PDB file of C-alpha atoms in Angstrom:
ATOM      1  CA  MET A   1    -110.677  29.574  46.713  1.00  0.00           C
ATOM      2  CA  SER A   2    -112.806  26.706  45.397  1.00  0.00           C
ATOM      3  CA  ASN A   3    -115.905  28.894  45.117  1.00  0.00           C
ATOM      4  CA  MET A   4    -114.022  31.026  42.606  1.00  0.00           C
ATOM      5  CA  VAL A   5    -113.313  28.106  40.327  1.00  0.00           C
ATOM      6  CA  LYS A   6    -115.983  27.278  37.780  1.00  0.00           C
ATOM      7  CA  SER A   7    -116.749  23.629  37.152  1.00  0.00           C
ATOM      8  CA  GLY A   8    -115.918  21.759  33.986  1.00  0.00           C
ATOM      9  CA  VAL A   9    -112.295  22.880  33.611  1.00  0.00           C
ATOM     10  CA  SER A  10    -110.221  20.622  31.386  1.00  0.00           C
ATOM     11  CA  LEU A  11    -107.093  18.891  32.655  1.00  0.00           C
ATOM     12  CA  ALA A  12    -105.017  20.687  30.070  1.00  0.00           C
ATOM     13  CA  LEU A  13    -105.959  24.102  31.401  1.00  0.00           C
ATOM     14  CA  ILE A  14    -105.442  23.062  35.008  1.00  0.00           C
ATOM     15  CA  MET A  15    -101.952  21.741  34.486  1.00  0.00           C
ATOM     16  CA  GLY A  16    -101.032  24.814  32.540  1.00  0.00           C
ATOM     17  CA  CYS A  17    -102.400  27.314  35.022  1.00  0.00           C
ATOM     18  CA  ALA A  18    -101.809  25.551  38.302  1.00  0.00           C
ATOM     19  CA  LEU A  19     -98.259  24.374  37.805  1.00  0.00           C
ATOM     20  CA  GLN A  20     -96.803  26.976  35.411  1.00  0.00           C
ATOM     21  CA  VAL A  21     -97.796  30.302  36.981  1.00  0.00           C
ATOM     22  CA  ALA A  22     -95.156  33.008  37.319  1.00  0.00           C
ATOM     23  CA  LYS A  23     -92.814  32.176  40.197  1.00  0.00           C
ATOM     24  CA  ALA A  24     -91.857  34.784  42.756  1.00  0.00           C
ATOM     25  CA  ASP A  25     -88.483  35.129  44.482  1.00  0.00           C
ATOM     26  CA  ASP A  26     -90.120  35.273  47.926  1.00  0.00           C
ATOM     27  CA  PHE A  27     -93.767  36.283  48.026  1.00  0.00           C
ATOM     28  CA  SER A  28     -96.219  37.563  45.420  1.00  0.00           C
ATOM     29  CA  LEU A  29     -99.955  37.911  44.947  1.00  0.00           C
ATOM     30  CA  GLY A  30    -101.884  38.026  41.701  1.00  0.00           C
ATOM     31  CA  LEU A  31    -104.842  36.879  39.664  1.00  0.00           C
ATOM     32  CA  THR A  32    -105.044  34.319  36.855  1.00  0.00           C
ATOM     33  CA  ALA A  33    -107.799  33.876  34.270  1.00  0.00           C
ATOM     34  CA  GLY A  34    -107.982  31.041  31.761  1.00  0.00           C
ATOM     35  CA  TRP A  35    -110.103  29.541  29.003  1.00  0.00           C
ATOM     36  CA  SER A  36    -110.212  26.132  27.346  1.00  0.00           C
ATOM     37  CA  THR A  37    -112.140  24.478  24.562  1.00  0.00           C
ATOM     38  CA  LYS A  38    -114.856  22.232  25.978  1.00  0.00           C
ATOM     39  CA  LEU A  39    -114.050  18.678  27.015  1.00  0.00           C
ATOM     40  CA  TYR A  40    -117.424  17.105  27.791  1.00  0.00           C
ATOM     41  CA  LYS A  41    -120.247  16.870  25.250  1.00  0.00           C
ATOM     42  CA  GLY A  42    -123.023  19.427  25.508  1.00  0.00           C
ATOM     43  CA  VAL A  43    -121.276  21.643  28.053  1.00  0.00           C
ATOM     44  CA  ASN A  44    -120.908  25.288  27.038  1.00  0.00           C
ATOM     45  CA  GLU A  45    -117.361  26.547  26.626  1.00  0.00           C
ATOM     46  CA  ASN A  46    -117.962  29.279  29.224  1.00  0.00           C
ATOM     47  CA  LYS A  47    -118.154  26.482  31.816  1.00  0.00           C
ATOM     48  CA  ASN A  48    -114.447  25.940  31.129  1.00  0.00           C
ATOM     49  CA  ASN A  49    -113.502  29.426  32.325  1.00  0.00           C
ATOM     50  CA  LEU A  50    -111.159  29.612  35.286  1.00  0.00           C
ATOM     51  CA  ILE A  51    -110.490  32.578  37.585  1.00  0.00           C
ATOM     52  CA  PHE A  52    -108.456  32.203  40.760  1.00  0.00           C
ATOM     53  CA  PRO A  53    -106.003  34.170  42.915  1.00  0.00           C
ATOM     54  CA  THR A  54    -102.360  33.174  42.608  1.00  0.00           C
ATOM     55  CA  ILE A  55    -100.102  33.096  45.630  1.00  0.00           C
ATOM     56  CA  ASP A  56     -96.408  32.425  45.129  1.00  0.00           C
ATOM     57  CA  TYR A  57     -94.432  31.965  48.324  1.00  0.00           C
ATOM     58  CA  ASP A  58     -91.000  30.470  48.952  1.00  0.00           C
ATOM     59  CA  ALA A  59     -89.597  29.981  52.446  1.00  0.00           C
ATOM     60  CA  ASP A  60     -86.488  27.814  52.393  1.00  0.00           C
ATOM     61  CA  ARG A  61     -87.866  24.330  51.605  1.00  0.00           C
ATOM     62  CA  PHE A  62     -91.578  25.162  51.738  1.00  0.00           C
ATOM     63  CA  TRP A  63     -93.308  26.695  48.710  1.00  0.00           C
ATOM     64  CA  PHE A  64     -96.782  27.635  47.523  1.00  0.00           C
ATOM     65  CA  HIS A  65     -97.297  28.259  43.783  1.00  0.00           C
ATOM     66  CA  GLY A  66    -100.783  28.939  42.435  1.00  0.00           C
ATOM     67  CA  LEU A  67    -102.948  25.895  43.179  1.00  0.00           C
ATOM     68  CA  SER A  68    -100.066  23.743  44.391  1.00  0.00           C
ATOM     69  CA  ALA A  69     -97.981  23.589  47.569  1.00  0.00           C
ATOM     70  CA  GLY A  70     -95.042  21.479  48.592  1.00  0.00           C
ATOM     71  CA  TYR A  71     -91.950  20.819  50.665  1.00  0.00           C
ATOM     72  CA  ASP A  72     -88.503  20.076  49.237  1.00  0.00           C
ATOM     73  CA  LEU A  73     -87.030  16.900  50.673  1.00  0.00           C
ATOM     74  CA  LEU A  74     -83.822  17.438  48.708  1.00  0.00           C
ATOM     75  CA  GLN A  75     -82.263  20.632  47.353  1.00  0.00           C
ATOM     76  CA  THR A  76     -79.065  20.897  45.317  1.00  0.00           C
ATOM     77  CA  PRO A  77     -78.026  23.484  42.707  1.00  0.00           C
ATOM     78  CA  ALA A  78     -79.340  21.177  39.954  1.00  0.00           C
ATOM     79  CA  ASP A  79     -81.752  18.688  41.541  1.00  0.00           C
ATOM     80  CA  ARG A  80     -84.831  18.858  43.692  1.00  0.00           C
ATOM     81  CA  ILE A  81     -87.161  16.224  45.173  1.00  0.00           C
ATOM     82  CA  SER A  82     -90.449  17.497  46.620  1.00  0.00           C
ATOM     83  CA  VAL A  83     -93.565  16.193  48.276  1.00  0.00           C
ATOM     84  CA  LEU A  84     -96.532  18.185  46.991  1.00  0.00           C
ATOM     85  CA  GLY A  85    -100.276  18.583  46.746  1.00  0.00           C
ATOM     86  CA  TYR A  86    -102.345  20.386  44.153  1.00  0.00           C
ATOM     87  CA  TYR A  87    -106.010  21.063  43.529  1.00  0.00           C
ATOM     88  CA  LEU A  88    -107.406  19.407  40.388  1.00  0.00           C
ATOM     89  CA  PRO A  89    -110.718  21.043  39.369  1.00  0.00           C
ATOM     90  CA  LEU A  90    -111.345  18.627  36.479  1.00  0.00           C
ATOM     91  CA  SER A  91    -115.050  17.941  36.852  1.00  0.00           C
ATOM     92  CA  LEU A  92    -118.402  17.415  35.163  1.00  0.00           C
ATOM     93  CA  LYS A  93    -121.659  18.713  36.565  1.00  0.00           C
ATOM     94  CA  ALA A  94    -124.134  16.616  34.596  1.00  0.00           C
ATOM     95  CA  SER A  95    -126.897  19.232  34.802  1.00  0.00           C
ATOM     96  CA  ASP A  96    -124.672  21.707  32.912  1.00  0.00           C
ATOM     97  CA  SER A  97    -124.861  19.604  29.733  1.00  0.00           C
ATOM     98  CA  HIS A  98    -127.395  20.208  26.957  1.00  0.00           C
ATOM     99  CA  SER A  99    -127.293  16.480  26.180  1.00  0.00           C
ATOM    100  CA  ARG A 100    -130.284  14.629  27.647  1.00  0.00           C
ATOM    101  CA  ALA A 101    -128.184  11.473  27.988  1.00  0.00           C
ATOM    102  CA  VAL A 102    -125.262  13.200  29.732  1.00  0.00           C
ATOM    103  CA  ARG A 103    -127.663  14.873  32.186  1.00  0.00           C
ATOM    104  CA  LYS A 104    -128.556  11.396  33.490  1.00  0.00           C
ATOM    105  CA  LEU A 105    -124.966  10.554  34.436  1.00  0.00           C
ATOM    106  CA  ASN A 106    -123.260  10.906  37.808  1.00  0.00           C
ATOM    107  CA  ASN A 107    -121.216  14.034  38.455  1.00  0.00           C
ATOM    108  CA  ARG A 108    -117.431  13.868  38.162  1.00  0.00           C
ATOM    109  CA  ARG A 109    -115.893  15.851  41.006  1.00  0.00           C
ATOM    110  CA  SER A 110    -112.648  17.786  41.440  1.00  0.00           C
ATOM    111  CA  THR A 111    -110.080  16.520  43.913  1.00  0.00           C
ATOM    112  CA  LEU A 112    -106.781  17.032  45.738  1.00  0.00           C
ATOM    113  CA  MET A 113    -103.793  15.247  44.216  1.00  0.00           C
ATOM    114  CA  THR A 114    -100.739  14.479  46.366  1.00  0.00           C
ATOM    115  CA  GLY A 115     -97.425  12.924  45.464  1.00  0.00           C
ATOM    116  CA  LEU A 116     -93.725  13.367  44.682  1.00  0.00           C
ATOM    117  CA  ARG A 117     -91.871  15.479  42.130  1.00  0.00           C
ATOM    118  CA  TYR A 118     -88.299  15.318  40.863  1.00  0.00           C
ATOM    119  CA  SER A 119     -86.707  18.083  38.790  1.00  0.00           C
ATOM    120  CA  HIS A 120     -83.277  18.479  37.224  1.00  0.00           C
ATOM    121  CA  GLU A 121     -82.071  21.832  35.915  1.00  0.00           C
ATOM    122  CA  SER A 122     -79.267  22.244  33.396  1.00  0.00           C
ATOM    123  CA  LEU A 123     -78.064  25.621  32.115  1.00  0.00           C
ATOM    124  CA  SER A 124     -77.439  24.145  28.672  1.00  0.00           C
ATOM    125  CA  ALA A 125     -80.283  21.629  28.325  1.00  0.00           C
ATOM    126  CA  GLY A 126     -83.153  23.223  30.255  1.00  0.00           C
ATOM    127  CA  THR A 127     -85.237  21.634  33.006  1.00  0.00           C
ATOM    128  CA  PHE A 128     -86.665  18.119  33.193  1.00  0.00           C
ATOM    129  CA  GLU A 129     -89.461  17.506  35.697  1.00  0.00           C
ATOM    130  CA  THR A 130     -91.479  14.426  36.581  1.00  0.00           C
ATOM    131  CA  THR A 131     -94.407  14.134  39.007  1.00  0.00           C
ATOM    132  CA  LEU A 132     -96.351  11.128  40.292  1.00  0.00           C
ATOM    133  CA  ALA A 133     -99.543  11.884  42.238  1.00  0.00           C
ATOM    134  CA  THR A 134    -102.632  10.096  43.526  1.00  0.00           C
ATOM    135  CA  ASP A 135    -106.181  11.183  44.299  1.00  0.00           C
ATOM    136  CA  SER A 136    -106.336  11.928  48.029  1.00  0.00           C
ATOM    137  CA  LEU A 137    -110.096  12.553  48.350  1.00  0.00           C
ATOM    138  CA  ASP A 138    -111.338   9.163  47.086  1.00  0.00           C
ATOM    139  CA  GLN A 139    -113.003  10.557  43.983  1.00  0.00           C
ATOM    140  CA  SER A 140    -111.314   8.418  41.322  1.00  0.00           C
ATOM    141  CA  ASN A 141    -108.632   6.835  43.549  1.00  0.00           C
ATOM    142  CA  GLY A 142    -106.501   7.109  40.423  1.00  0.00           C
ATOM    143  CA  LEU A 143    -102.874   7.839  39.639  1.00  0.00           C
ATOM    144  CA  HIS A 144    -101.481  10.631  37.475  1.00  0.00           C
ATOM    145  CA  TRP A 145     -97.939  10.980  36.135  1.00  0.00           C
ATOM    146  CA  ASN A 146     -96.411  13.884  34.250  1.00  0.00           C
ATOM    147  CA  GLY A 147     -93.062  14.253  32.526  1.00  0.00           C
ATOM    148  CA  ALA A 148     -92.050  17.592  31.026  1.00  0.00           C
ATOM    149  CA  TRP A 149     -89.049  19.320  29.466  1.00  0.00           C
ATOM    150  CA  THR A 150     -88.768  23.129  29.571  1.00  0.00           C
ATOM    151  CA  TYR A 151     -86.136  25.380  27.991  1.00  0.00           C
ATOM    152  CA  PRO A 152     -86.328  28.966  29.334  1.00  0.00           C
ATOM    153  CA  LEU A 153     -85.239  31.898  27.178  1.00  0.00           C
ATOM    154  CA  GLN A 154     -84.600  35.404  28.502  1.00  0.00           C
ATOM    155  CA  LEU A 155     -85.093  38.345  26.125  1.00  0.00           C
ATOM    156  CA  GLY A 156     -84.588  41.477  28.182  1.00  0.00           C
ATOM    157  CA  LEU A 157     -87.531  41.731  30.585  1.00  0.00           C
ATOM    158  CA  LEU A 158     -89.410  38.936  28.797  1.00  0.00           C
ATOM    159  CA  ASN A 159     -89.022  35.304  29.880  1.00  0.00           C
ATOM    160  CA  ILE A 160     -90.184  32.667  27.373  1.00  0.00           C
ATOM    161  CA  GLU A 161     -90.604  29.015  28.369  1.00  0.00           C
ATOM    162  CA  PRO A 162     -91.525  26.490  25.650  1.00  0.00           C
ATOM    163  CA  GLN A 163     -92.411  23.095  27.077  1.00  0.00           C
ATOM    164  CA  LEU A 164     -93.031  19.592  25.755  1.00  0.00           C
ATOM    165  CA  GLY A 165     -94.687  17.074  28.044  1.00  0.00           C
ATOM    166  CA  ILE A 166     -96.762  13.955  28.437  1.00  0.00           C
ATOM    167  CA  ASP A 167     -99.401  12.959  30.997  1.00  0.00           C
ATOM    168  CA  TRP A 168    -100.252   9.416  32.016  1.00  0.00           C
ATOM    169  CA  ASN A 169    -103.478   8.498  33.824  1.00  0.00           C
ATOM    170  CA  ASP A 170    -104.264   5.032  35.130  1.00  0.00           C
ATOM    171  CA  GLU A 171    -107.506   3.212  34.402  1.00  0.00           C
ATOM    172  CA  LYS A 172    -109.153   4.254  37.692  1.00  0.00           C
ATOM    173  CA  PHE A 173    -108.608   7.913  36.852  1.00  0.00           C
ATOM    174  CA  ASN A 174    -109.918   7.484  33.295  1.00  0.00           C
ATOM    175  CA  ARG A 175    -112.922   5.354  34.244  1.00  0.00           C
ATOM    176  CA  TYR A 176    -114.065   7.940  36.786  1.00  0.00           C
ATOM    177  CA  TYR A 177    -113.733  10.996  34.537  1.00  0.00           C
ATOM    178  CA  TYR A 178    -114.424   9.457  31.110  1.00  0.00           C
ATOM    179  CA  GLY A 179    -116.044   6.040  31.632  1.00  0.00           C
ATOM    180  CA  ILE A 180    -119.708   4.976  31.589  1.00  0.00           C
ATOM    181  CA  SER A 181    -120.754   2.482  34.262  1.00  0.00           C
ATOM    182  CA  SER A 182    -123.444  -0.183  33.810  1.00  0.00           C
ATOM    183  CA  ASP A 183    -125.937   1.813  35.892  1.00  0.00           C
ATOM    184  CA  GLU A 184    -125.203   5.009  33.969  1.00  0.00           C
ATOM    185  CA  SER A 185    -125.594   3.137  30.680  1.00  0.00           C
ATOM    186  CA  ARG A 186    -129.044   1.863  31.673  1.00  0.00           C
ATOM    187  CA  ARG A 187    -130.204   5.329  32.774  1.00  0.00           C
ATOM    188  CA  SER A 188    -128.809   7.306  29.868  1.00  0.00           C
ATOM    189  CA  GLY A 189    -128.825   4.925  26.934  1.00  0.00           C
ATOM    190  CA  LEU A 190    -125.127   5.579  26.362  1.00  0.00           C
ATOM    191  CA  LYS A 191    -122.882   2.613  25.676  1.00  0.00           C
ATOM    192  CA  LYS A 192    -120.981   1.235  28.673  1.00  0.00           C
ATOM    193  CA  TYR A 193    -117.364   2.345  28.472  1.00  0.00           C
ATOM    194  CA  ASN A 194    -114.383   1.164  30.541  1.00  0.00           C
ATOM    195  CA  PRO A 195    -111.189   2.854  29.300  1.00  0.00           C
ATOM    196  CA  GLY A 196    -107.733   1.690  30.267  1.00  0.00           C
ATOM    197  CA  ASP A 197    -104.734   3.829  31.110  1.00  0.00           C
ATOM    198  CA  SER A 198    -103.667   6.579  28.721  1.00  0.00           C
ATOM    199  CA  PHE A 199    -100.733   8.710  27.557  1.00  0.00           C
ATOM    200  CA  THR A 200    -101.525  12.298  26.560  1.00  0.00           C
ATOM    201  CA  PRO A 201     -98.805  14.458  24.921  1.00  0.00           C
ATOM    202  CA  TYR A 202     -98.922  18.255  24.862  1.00  0.00           C
ATOM    203  CA  ALA A 203     -96.991  21.355  23.789  1.00  0.00           C
ATOM    204  CA  GLU A 204     -96.999  24.566  25.810  1.00  0.00           C
ATOM    205  CA  LEU A 205     -95.643  28.105  25.699  1.00  0.00           C
ATOM    206  CA  SER A 206     -95.462  30.300  28.835  1.00  0.00           C
ATOM    207  CA  LEU A 207     -94.521  34.004  28.944  1.00  0.00           C
ATOM    208  CA  ASN A 208     -93.615  36.307  31.818  1.00  0.00           C
ATOM    209  CA  TYR A 209     -92.918  40.027  31.431  1.00  0.00           C
ATOM    210  CA  ALA A 210     -91.437  42.116  34.258  1.00  0.00           C
ATOM    211  CA  MET A 211     -93.182  45.478  33.860  1.00  0.00           C
ATOM    212  CA  THR A 212     -91.426  47.053  36.848  1.00  0.00           C
ATOM    213  CA  GLY A 213     -89.409  45.831  39.790  1.00  0.00           C
ATOM    214  CA  ASN A 214     -92.609  44.544  41.410  1.00  0.00           C
ATOM    215  CA  TRP A 215     -95.304  43.999  38.750  1.00  0.00           C
ATOM    216  CA  ASN A 216     -95.347  41.050  36.338  1.00  0.00           C
ATOM    217  CA  LEU A 217     -97.616  40.047  33.470  1.00  0.00           C
ATOM    218  CA  PHE A 218     -97.770  36.395  32.485  1.00  0.00           C
ATOM    219  CA  GLY A 219     -99.685  34.188  30.101  1.00  0.00           C
ATOM    220  CA  GLY A 220     -99.481  31.097  27.991  1.00  0.00           C
ATOM    221  CA  ALA A 221    -101.123  28.512  25.778  1.00  0.00           C
ATOM    222  CA  ARG A 222    -101.225  24.734  25.642  1.00  0.00           C
ATOM    223  CA  TYR A 223    -102.285  22.303  22.916  1.00  0.00           C
ATOM    224  CA  THR A 224    -103.144  18.801  24.142  1.00  0.00           C
ATOM    225  CA  PHE A 225    -103.571  15.702  21.959  1.00  0.00           C
ATOM    226  CA  LEU A 226    -106.188  13.533  23.691  1.00  0.00           C
ATOM    227  CA  SER A 227    -105.439   9.824  23.802  1.00  0.00           C
ATOM    228  CA  LYS A 228    -107.656   7.213  22.152  1.00  0.00           C
ATOM    229  CA  GLU A 229    -108.903   6.067  25.576  1.00  0.00           C
ATOM    230  CA  VAL A 230    -110.211   9.577  26.296  1.00  0.00           C
ATOM    231  CA  LYS A 231    -111.516  10.709  22.898  1.00  0.00           C
ATOM    232  CA  ASP A 232    -113.390   7.404  22.346  1.00  0.00           C
ATOM    233  CA  SER A 233    -115.515   8.050  25.444  1.00  0.00           C
ATOM    234  CA  PRO A 234    -119.231   8.637  24.687  1.00  0.00           C
ATOM    235  CA  ILE A 235    -119.112  11.837  26.767  1.00  0.00           C
ATOM    236  CA  ILE A 236    -116.020  13.415  25.165  1.00  0.00           C
ATOM    237  CA  GLY A 237    -116.604  15.652  22.173  1.00  0.00           C
ATOM    238  CA  LYS A 238    -113.192  16.010  20.486  1.00  0.00           C
ATOM    239  CA  ASP A 239    -109.674  14.677  20.027  1.00  0.00           C
ATOM    240  CA  SER A 240    -107.669  17.686  21.236  1.00  0.00           C
ATOM    241  CA  LEU A 241    -107.833  20.649  23.604  1.00  0.00           C
ATOM    242  CA  LEU A 242    -106.582  24.221  23.288  1.00  0.00           C
ATOM    243  CA  SER A 243    -106.211  26.382  26.384  1.00  0.00           C
ATOM    244  CA  PHE A 244    -105.018  29.891  27.204  1.00  0.00           C
ATOM    245  CA  TRP A 245    -104.305  31.736  30.434  1.00  0.00           C
ATOM    246  CA  THR A 246    -103.148  35.184  31.464  1.00  0.00           C
ATOM    247  CA  GLY A 247    -102.689  37.146  34.674  1.00  0.00           C
ATOM    248  CA  PHE A 248    -100.633  39.526  36.737  1.00  0.00           C
ATOM    249  CA  SER A 249     -98.751  39.416  40.025  1.00  0.00           C
ATOM    250  CA  TYR A 250     -97.116  41.804  42.475  1.00  0.00           C
ATOM    251  CA  THR A 251     -93.932  40.797  44.250  1.00  0.00           C
ATOM    252  CA  PHE A 252     -93.400  42.092  47.793  1.00  0.00           C
TER     253      PHE A 252
END
């Protein structure tokens, strides 16, 4: 699957696509395509394209949704605690940048995040979900936390899910993906940069349309407000990100 994922995908697009794909009752296969405004300076926006197969599978406590998989430690009608892992393709291939300075930096590599998730579902108030995960491949060795509130709406065959959320990254995560080390500063001429931890709010809208009993179309958009620690980095080109995704799935 990794050879189908293009490098340079923003975190906003990954969280939207990987964790909010259409969910199947038992087993479904599909394809997701996404696009995001560029994150790193000098990198073409087409490097932010994402195409990957989606597999949604639920078997009692085990599940596989898109780029994430997990096992439910606790299941009740309203609450769920899960151990999970998900692929995070946030990365920078320095040679992809048109900036001479950025091309002299080290690459930032994608990784596997693993951790715990708690969700609470209320018929009247929607769903609250929180996830705490750590880098398991020793790329950044950082921590990531997400808290999100979703309120699903059903209009005939169309399911609409607006979501408000916030991401927190610790300083190890931010220094790996957005910082400039002393060695990199000497090579590139860019100012040394050591960001701290950050909070990043976002708003999202996901749609799922049941075309038939088996075929589904889904899509969505997310707007992310980058934190000061991220947007002040010498290698970040803006203060917000806009991402879109769409796809289809077939339920067996």
